[in-house]
Amino acid sequence: MGARARQRLVVVSNRLPFVFKRGKGGRWRIERGSGGLVSALLPVLRNRGGSWIGWPGAAETGPDLERAVTAAGAEAGFALKPVTLDARAVHEFYQGFSNEIIWPLFHGLASLCNFEPSYWSTYKEVNRKFAQVVMEDSAASDFIWVHDYHLMGVAAELRGLGCRAKAGFFLHIPFPPPDVFFILPWRLTLLHSLLQYDLLGFQTMRDRRNFIQCLRELVTDVTVQGKGQVVTVATDHRTVRVGGFPISIDYNAFMRQAATDDVARRAQELHRLLPRRKLVLGVDRLDYTKGIPHRLQAFRAALERYPDLRERMSLIQVVVPSREDIPQYHQLKTRIDQLVGQINSSYVRPGGWVPVWYVYDSLSRNDLLAYYRAADIALITPLRDGMNLVAKEYCACSIEEECVLILSEFAGAAAQLQNGALLVNPHDIEGVADTLHRAFTMSDEERRARMRRMRRSIRESDIFWWVDSFLRAAIAKDLSAFPQPESHVIEAVPDYVPI
Ligand code: GDG
């Protein structure tokens, strides 16, 4: 990167990479966020210098919290800048516009949207507030990297405030096709806001194509130059770069931690509790996009269609509590509880096999890894998912390379993992049931060959590759020279061979 290497990086996301909680005695307890994004960006920020701007997540504000945020930044080796939000803003911007409009719509679930007009004005107001903090904290030579659907309008607000620094945006969720996107009452303003970034990153080529199609239908004079992973899109008054950057995980860290004695011991304990059977695993946040009820129905259909699976297979379904104050999430929880109850009561024998082992809790990292290691089959069947990191983490933890991944064709990860995973349509209950049986009876050689292919692909393009390729796309002079790994340019999931 030569002389540009010292360009400061300003990361902007809804939440800061640390969680701030009041501990005993009123002191702030600071915990590092657990995601791969945090692990990947912390060393980059430390090396290049820069700052991370976001909401600290605490309902209260004040100098006390600001001191805790500054101290956490000093320890991490870069600046942390809080954006404080009051209760109304959290309700209308975060729960409202972000999670009751953009989240369902962009996942193709328009019927779940609540297009409350006040949500939109608060969304713009909060995006402006983020932009003001960015302005106070950045110089024209910095690169500003904004994350996710909560903050699509930050670049437009920055430009309005006179900011000339280059800015990139990465969308962690899918981008919908025109017939879905056009439902949004504020669609044109939102598209023009996105065009104020210099680089727009999407999880898959399908998302990128959807975005460009929306532009072609709503914005005049759109031309696209290039064919690779990153293209240049020119409209009548802006030229931006648009690319597909499939997010990944810290592969080596997962693999190393999965191999520790502690994780192995916990995995053995699971096998002791659930003996003489294959374990099938589902791990999801409580969310209607994750397809948990469909999966439970498919598991039940597998037991009905294939009696040889009874008493020889259990589903461990981990559901991590999330967004419980939104009514749809509460209803989803009730539906999952009912289905688990029905399946278990149909098959359970006193003192014997329990078909579904249901955990409604957040797990420690070692427990999560123990579930990954213990499971013979992962059943990851979202109705729509930006990427789905659980699928990649499961493969990284399959250190014996003997496990099978069943993956929804509607997860972003399917484009990359289609050479190893068994792809399914999560709406096809019987098809998923048949695939479960196929995974159960798959030969050792086939399981190993499939898992090896997926692990190689994830290892070669891990989270550090992802950060590097996004930042290089932002500064590269010549996009045709931009590396283009074959597995990342698949336009759509091709037809898979049904069994
Ligand atoms: C969004 C997009 C996109 C889960 N349970 C526990 C736990 N987890 C961790 C997993 C994984 C993460 O949470 C979940 O990531 P996903 O990618 O599966 O899903 P979303 O939360 O919906 O994330 C998604 C992602 O952003 C990144 O761009 O892939 O499509 O929706 O890392 O390990 N971690 C711990 N305990 C748990 O119980 N410690």
XYZ file of C-alpha atoms and ligand atoms in Angstrom:
538
model
C 0.000 0.000 0.000
C 3.108 2.248 0.033
C 2.581 5.840 1.118
C -1.143 5.232 1.609
C -0.422 2.610 4.267
C -0.550 5.202 7.012
C -3.987 6.470 6.015
C -6.034 6.354 9.227
C -9.063 4.099 9.341
C -12.295 5.292 10.923
C -14.674 2.384 11.527
C -18.329 3.242 12.113
C -20.862 0.666 13.278
C -24.086 0.716 15.235
C -22.396 -0.857 18.278
C -18.896 -0.229 19.592
C -16.636 -3.322 19.663
C -16.854 -3.380 23.483
C -19.872 -4.002 25.677
C -20.283 -1.718 28.682
C -22.216 -3.025 31.693
C -22.570 -1.701 35.226
C -20.930 -4.159 37.599
C -21.216 -4.572 41.349
C -20.505 -1.316 43.180
C -21.586 0.709 40.123
C -18.252 0.404 38.269
C -18.361 -0.126 34.503
C -17.426 -3.626 33.364
C -15.958 -3.684 29.852
C -16.095 -6.820 27.673
C -14.716 -7.161 24.168
C -17.340 -7.973 21.536
C -16.988 -11.570 20.407
C -17.501 -11.409 16.613
C -14.954 -12.041 13.900
C -15.317 -8.476 12.655
C -14.014 -7.187 15.984
C -11.085 -9.657 15.984
C -10.155 -8.680 12.428
C -10.432 -4.932 12.737
C -8.730 -4.443 16.119
C -5.201 -5.241 14.826
C -5.785 -3.178 11.669
C -6.817 -0.164 13.739
C -3.905 -0.638 16.108
C -1.385 -0.825 13.235
C -2.710 1.945 10.999
C -4.069 4.154 13.740
C -7.638 5.295 13.736
C -10.847 5.131 15.647
C -14.075 3.190 16.047
C -17.317 5.140 16.361
C -20.525 3.580 17.629
C -23.248 3.382 20.214
C -21.967 1.973 23.544
C -25.214 0.028 23.958
C -25.938 1.374 27.448
C -29.253 3.093 28.126
C -27.566 5.663 30.352
C -25.121 8.348 29.232
C -22.823 10.818 30.990
C -19.164 11.611 31.700
C -18.741 8.433 33.705
C -19.551 6.222 30.686
C -17.487 8.407 28.359
C -14.473 7.912 30.639
C -15.016 4.131 30.538
C -15.216 4.221 26.715
C -12.018 6.309 26.451
C -10.205 3.955 28.838
C -11.268 0.891 26.799
C -9.924 2.589 23.650
C -6.617 3.476 25.296
C -6.171 -0.155 26.289
C -7.084 -1.395 22.799
C -4.568 0.971 21.162
C -6.896 3.257 19.181
C -9.629 5.820 19.859
C -13.176 4.775 20.722
C -15.839 7.443 20.195
C -19.330 6.952 21.605
C -22.515 8.105 19.881
C -25.118 8.478 22.594
C -28.741 7.695 21.849
C -31.746 8.408 24.024
C -34.580 5.919 24.558
C -36.745 7.374 21.758
C -33.882 7.158 19.267
C -33.152 3.567 20.258
C -36.826 2.701 19.817
C -37.422 4.459 16.480
C -34.013 4.117 14.835
C -32.778 0.736 16.088
C -35.888 -1.286 16.884
C -38.047 0.672 14.443
C -36.462 1.577 11.119
C -33.544 -0.871 11.315
C -35.251 -3.937 12.737
C -38.937 -3.512 11.812
C -38.374 -2.217 8.280
C -34.955 -2.829 6.747
C -34.243 -6.183 8.417
C -37.473 -7.944 7.291
C -37.632 -6.198 3.889
C -34.040 -6.944 2.913
C -34.624 -10.589 3.911
C -37.624 -10.699 1.559
C -40.273 -10.651 4.313
C -42.213 -7.482 3.412
C -45.356 -8.624 5.237
C -43.488 -8.268 8.540
C -42.568 -4.606 7.930
C -44.023 -1.723 9.916
C -43.603 1.326 7.644
C -44.120 3.889 10.410
C -43.174 7.331 8.961
C -41.603 8.599 12.214
C -39.093 5.726 12.042
C -37.672 7.168 8.815
C -37.198 10.691 10.189
C -35.482 9.321 13.303
C -33.278 7.073 11.124
C -32.058 10.150 9.221
C -31.615 12.108 12.454
C -29.501 9.338 14.042
C -27.432 8.851 10.858
C -26.736 12.617 10.981
C -25.656 12.279 14.603
C -23.204 9.504 13.665
C -21.915 11.688 10.788
C -21.332 14.611 13.165
C -19.181 12.438 15.438
C -17.267 11.170 12.364
C -16.674 14.771 11.250
C -15.278 15.743 14.662
C -12.982 12.750 14.617
C -11.658 12.474 11.054
C -9.472 14.277 8.529
C -9.872 14.468 4.745
C -7.029 11.942 4.311
C -8.751 9.239 6.438
C -10.712 6.287 5.085
C -14.131 5.953 6.700
C -15.579 2.423 6.769
C -19.264 2.279 7.721
C -20.949 -1.031 8.565
C -24.419 -2.337 8.024
C -28.027 -1.451 7.449
C -28.411 0.818 10.468
C -26.090 3.395 8.901
C -26.798 3.493 5.153
C -27.289 7.278 5.254
C -24.040 8.287 6.998
C -22.099 9.176 3.798
C -24.921 11.417 2.524
C -24.967 13.231 5.884
C -21.167 13.516 5.803
C -21.224 15.054 2.334
C -23.874 17.510 3.544
C -21.518 18.514 6.358
C -18.728 19.141 3.823
C -16.705 15.963 4.445
C -14.357 15.051 1.560
C -12.768 11.894 3.013
C -13.239 8.641 1.087
C -15.935 6.434 2.580
C -16.818 2.763 2.117
C -19.875 0.816 3.227
C -20.365 -2.902 3.822
C -23.835 -4.419 4.048
C -23.871 -7.508 6.295
C -27.389 -8.568 5.273
C -28.736 -9.405 1.779
C -29.713 -6.697 -0.705
C -33.158 -7.502 -2.173
C -34.183 -7.603 -5.847
C -36.106 -4.597 -7.301
C -39.636 -5.970 -6.782
C -38.924 -6.221 -3.037
C -36.782 -3.090 -2.643
C -39.383 -0.957 -4.418
C -41.856 -1.597 -1.585
C -39.788 0.737 0.610
C -41.509 4.155 0.668
C -38.111 5.932 0.887
C -36.394 3.805 -1.797
C -35.068 6.577 -4.032
C -33.601 8.682 -1.219
C -31.972 5.582 0.225
C -30.393 4.602 -3.111
C -29.047 8.116 -3.609
C -27.660 8.045 -0.055
C -25.816 4.803 -0.781
C -24.332 6.363 -3.906
C -22.579 8.935 -1.695
C -20.115 6.231 -0.620
C -17.017 5.636 -2.764
C -17.053 1.836 -2.321
C -20.101 -0.335 -1.635
C -19.500 -3.908 -0.486
C -22.030 -6.732 -0.529
C -21.810 -10.284 0.801
C -22.419 -12.030 -2.544
C -22.540 -11.363 -6.246
C -26.286 -11.922 -6.105
C -26.669 -8.999 -3.657
C -24.478 -6.831 -5.831
C -26.513 -7.695 -8.897
C -29.764 -6.874 -7.046
C -28.370 -3.473 -6.052
C -27.272 -2.661 -9.599
C -30.670 -3.744 -10.965
C -32.410 -1.410 -8.507
C -30.141 1.409 -9.667
C -30.860 0.684 -13.322
C -34.609 0.843 -12.713
C -34.708 3.888 -10.423
C -31.734 6.050 -11.364
C -31.080 7.355 -14.875
C -27.939 6.853 -16.987
C -26.388 3.946 -15.091
C -23.328 2.354 -16.694
C -21.286 -0.506 -15.287
C -17.622 -0.957 -16.180
C -15.680 -4.142 -15.495
C -16.667 -7.732 -14.863
C -14.657 -8.846 -11.841
C -15.209 -8.918 -8.108
C -15.271 -5.109 -8.024
C -16.878 -2.998 -10.775
C -17.302 0.718 -11.350
C -20.852 2.050 -11.535
C -21.390 5.510 -13.023
C -24.663 7.417 -12.695
C -25.423 10.920 -13.955
C -23.649 12.552 -11.014
C -21.677 9.938 -9.038
C -19.194 7.160 -9.815
C -18.790 4.446 -7.190
C -17.094 1.074 -6.875
C -19.307 -1.875 -6.068
C -18.020 -5.300 -5.043
C -18.849 -8.685 -3.565
C -16.823 -9.457 -0.405
C -18.017 -12.646 1.340
C -17.300 -12.105 5.029
C -15.504 -14.873 6.866
C -14.090 -15.970 10.222
C -10.735 -16.165 11.985
C -10.316 -19.761 10.751
C -7.068 -20.526 12.605
C -8.403 -19.196 15.909
C -11.513 -21.418 15.658
C -9.470 -24.452 14.660
C -6.949 -23.978 17.484
C -9.596 -23.399 20.133
C -11.664 -26.376 18.942
C -8.582 -28.579 19.443
C -8.098 -27.624 23.120
C -8.583 -30.200 25.884
C -11.340 -28.138 27.458
C -13.462 -28.117 24.284
C -12.772 -31.835 23.666
C -13.861 -32.658 27.231
C -17.099 -30.682 26.854
C -17.816 -32.396 23.517
C -17.279 -35.825 25.101
C -19.665 -34.858 27.881
C -22.346 -34.129 25.271
C -21.847 -37.563 23.722
C -22.087 -39.112 27.199
C -25.396 -37.321 27.813
C -26.736 -38.236 24.339
C -25.164 -41.653 23.712
C -25.321 -44.047 20.703
C -26.711 -41.620 18.183
C -25.659 -39.069 15.598
C -25.997 -35.462 16.698
C -27.482 -32.877 14.355
C -26.883 -29.242 15.315
C -28.726 -25.977 14.679
C -27.389 -22.709 16.216
C -29.193 -19.437 15.588
C -30.139 -16.143 17.121
C -33.881 -16.074 17.774
C -34.914 -14.667 14.396
C -37.638 -15.411 11.854
C -35.072 -15.311 9.019
C -33.235 -18.322 10.436
C -35.992 -20.808 9.528
C -36.082 -22.601 12.905
C -39.760 -23.775 12.720
C -39.232 -25.074 9.154
C -36.152 -26.963 10.357
C -38.033 -28.563 13.258
C -40.759 -29.659 10.844
C -38.130 -31.133 8.520
C -36.541 -33.001 11.412
C -39.953 -34.402 12.351
C -40.584 -35.384 8.704
C -37.234 -37.203 8.640
C -38.242 -39.270 11.676
C -41.605 -40.045 10.056
C -40.235 -40.955 6.599
C -37.164 -42.864 7.821
C -37.928 -45.027 10.885
C -34.263 -46.176 10.872
C -33.342 -42.679 12.153
C -35.457 -43.017 15.298
C -33.384 -43.429 18.461
C -30.241 -43.055 16.291
C -30.306 -39.290 15.740
C -31.018 -36.247 17.964
C -31.295 -32.598 17.002
C -29.552 -30.127 19.305
C -31.178 -26.772 18.631
C -29.472 -23.792 20.285
C -31.481 -20.582 20.147
C -29.746 -17.437 21.393
C -32.217 -14.878 22.828
C -32.428 -11.753 20.627
C -34.716 -8.719 20.060
C -37.331 -10.174 22.420
C -39.087 -6.825 22.795
C -40.269 -6.961 19.158
C -43.657 -8.831 19.082
C -42.789 -11.090 16.096
C -39.792 -12.470 17.981
C -41.946 -13.289 20.960
C -44.448 -15.148 18.719
C -41.591 -17.032 17.068
C -40.333 -18.192 20.456
C -43.803 -19.534 21.318
C -43.988 -21.404 17.978
C -40.557 -23.006 18.517
C -41.481 -24.062 22.081
C -44.698 -25.671 20.775
C -42.982 -27.569 17.957
C -40.227 -28.902 20.218
C -42.881 -30.007 22.725
C -44.936 -31.751 20.025
C -41.961 -33.613 18.507
C -40.594 -34.739 21.846
C -43.965 -35.861 23.164
C -44.619 -37.906 19.983
C -41.402 -39.890 20.195
C -40.000 -39.746 23.682
C -39.819 -42.986 25.685
C -39.482 -42.865 29.493
C -35.786 -42.886 30.405
C -34.732 -43.118 26.745
C -34.121 -41.163 23.580
C -35.122 -37.483 23.374
C -35.403 -36.367 19.707
C -34.842 -32.625 20.234
C -32.422 -31.237 22.811
C -33.428 -27.578 22.968
C -31.193 -24.908 24.517
C -32.627 -21.376 24.776
C -29.590 -19.475 26.016
C -26.423 -17.724 25.038
C -23.446 -20.094 25.232
C -19.868 -19.470 26.299
C -17.462 -19.688 23.390
C -16.026 -23.019 24.631
C -19.520 -24.493 24.955
C -20.411 -23.308 21.449
C -17.249 -24.918 20.097
C -18.000 -28.113 22.007
C -21.391 -28.296 20.242
C -19.631 -27.735 16.905
C -17.140 -30.512 17.664
C -19.712 -32.944 18.997
C -22.172 -32.581 16.103
C -21.942 -35.075 13.215
C -24.227 -32.974 11.020
C -24.959 -29.221 11.036
C -28.422 -28.303 9.798
C -28.211 -24.615 8.852
C -31.354 -23.656 7.008
C -32.079 -19.910 7.086
C -34.880 -18.659 4.845
C -32.462 -15.885 3.837
C -29.101 -14.915 5.370
C -26.419 -12.393 4.403
C -23.656 -14.954 4.908
C -24.118 -17.183 7.999
C -20.903 -17.438 9.938
C -22.091 -20.424 11.966
C -21.698 -22.567 8.807
C -18.076 -21.483 8.386
C -17.275 -21.833 12.101
C -18.710 -25.356 12.108
C -16.421 -26.368 9.226
C -13.358 -24.766 10.877
C -14.065 -26.778 14.046
C -14.512 -30.064 12.158
C -10.855 -30.894 12.728
C -11.293 -34.613 11.956
C -13.031 -33.583 8.696
C -15.763 -36.161 9.227
C -18.803 -33.918 9.535
C -21.557 -33.018 7.086
C -22.914 -29.511 6.497
C -26.506 -29.176 5.281
C -26.921 -25.586 4.165
C -29.777 -23.457 2.861
C -29.279 -22.302 -0.707
C -30.521 -18.902 0.529
C -27.559 -18.338 2.874
C -24.814 -16.170 1.368
C -22.352 -18.893 2.399
C -23.939 -21.280 -0.130
C -22.167 -19.591 -3.057
C -18.787 -20.375 -1.502
C -19.531 -23.726 0.132
C -21.627 -25.345 -2.592
C -18.771 -27.697 -3.520
C -18.929 -29.380 -0.136
C -22.250 -28.679 1.551
C -25.533 -30.464 0.836
C -27.642 -27.538 -0.354
C -31.352 -27.482 0.467
C -34.392 -25.295 -0.010
C -35.535 -24.682 3.605
C -39.170 -24.383 2.474
C -39.046 -27.924 1.045
C -39.721 -29.842 4.260
C -39.570 -33.296 2.651
C -36.472 -32.369 0.631
C -34.653 -31.330 3.828
C -35.843 -34.550 5.522
C -34.423 -36.622 2.635
C -31.149 -34.709 2.812
C -30.890 -35.425 6.543
C -31.183 -39.122 5.751
C -28.582 -38.781 3.019
C -26.187 -37.049 5.458
C -26.866 -39.771 8.047
C -25.950 -42.548 5.605
C -23.108 -40.785 3.744
C -19.870 -42.739 3.375
C -16.754 -41.688 5.296
C -14.920 -40.913 2.036
C -17.618 -38.590 0.755
C -17.916 -36.775 4.079
C -14.154 -36.213 4.239
C -13.860 -35.072 0.623
C -16.700 -32.577 1.015
C -15.484 -31.188 4.346
C -11.903 -30.876 3.089
C -13.023 -28.759 0.128
C -15.031 -26.400 2.338
C -12.272 -26.037 4.928
C -9.709 -25.209 2.262
C -11.924 -22.491 0.837
C -12.630 -20.931 4.268
C -8.954 -21.114 5.250
C -7.838 -19.404 2.047
C -10.309 -16.550 2.398
C -10.599 -15.900 6.120
C -11.633 -12.688 7.887
C -8.181 -11.127 7.418
C -8.435 -11.748 3.655
C -11.855 -10.074 3.762
C -10.630 -6.903 5.523
C -7.628 -6.703 3.230
C -9.618 -7.149 0.022
C -12.179 -4.492 1.003
C -9.499 -1.956 1.875
C -7.521 -2.745 -1.289
C -10.655 -2.320 -3.415
C -11.017 1.132 -1.880
C -7.562 2.312 -2.938
C -6.571 0.157 -5.955
C -5.907 2.171 -9.099
C -6.609 -0.653 -11.519
C -9.621 -2.850 -10.745
C -8.855 -5.317 -13.541
C -5.757 -6.321 -11.570
C -7.872 -6.989 -8.502
C -7.558 -10.654 -7.466
C -10.661 -12.604 -8.170
C -10.845 -15.989 -6.415
C -13.083 -18.233 -8.475
C -15.356 -19.347 -5.660
C -16.396 -15.774 -4.902
C -17.773 -14.828 -8.264
C -20.519 -17.385 -8.581
C -23.500 -15.419 -9.815
C -26.183 -17.589 -8.246
C -26.485 -20.928 -6.577
C -26.796 -23.360 -9.462
C -29.301 -26.173 -9.452
C -28.162 -28.877 -7.105
C -28.794 -32.516 -7.803
C -31.756 -33.686 -5.758
C -31.492 -37.126 -4.235
C -25.271 -10.910 10.572
C -25.967 -11.402 9.288
C -23.784 -12.333 8.513
C -24.158 -17.583 18.020
N -24.604 -18.138 19.152
C -23.670 -17.915 20.090
C -22.618 -17.226 19.513
N -22.952 -17.026 18.233
C -22.127 -16.321 17.239
C -21.670 -17.267 16.171
C -21.504 -16.330 14.972
C -22.498 -15.225 15.248
O -22.905 -15.330 16.600
C -23.733 -15.345 14.375
O -23.371 -14.939 13.079
P -24.283 -15.257 11.811
O -23.493 -14.883 10.615
O -24.633 -16.703 11.809
O -25.624 -14.425 11.975
P -26.105 -12.911 12.412
O -25.931 -12.710 13.871
O -27.492 -12.803 11.910
O -25.126 -11.886 11.623
C -25.264 -12.653 8.775
C -23.151 -11.693 9.740
O -23.897 -10.558 10.177
C -21.712 -11.231 9.437
O -21.675 -10.378 8.337
O -23.120 -13.560 8.246
O -25.869 -13.092 7.571
O -27.340 -11.680 9.549
O -20.201 -15.783 14.953
O -20.479 -17.886 16.605
N -21.498 -16.885 20.171
C -21.421 -17.246 21.491
N -22.444 -17.895 22.147
C -23.579 -18.240 21.490
O -24.488 -18.820 22.096
N -20.296 -16.966 22.192
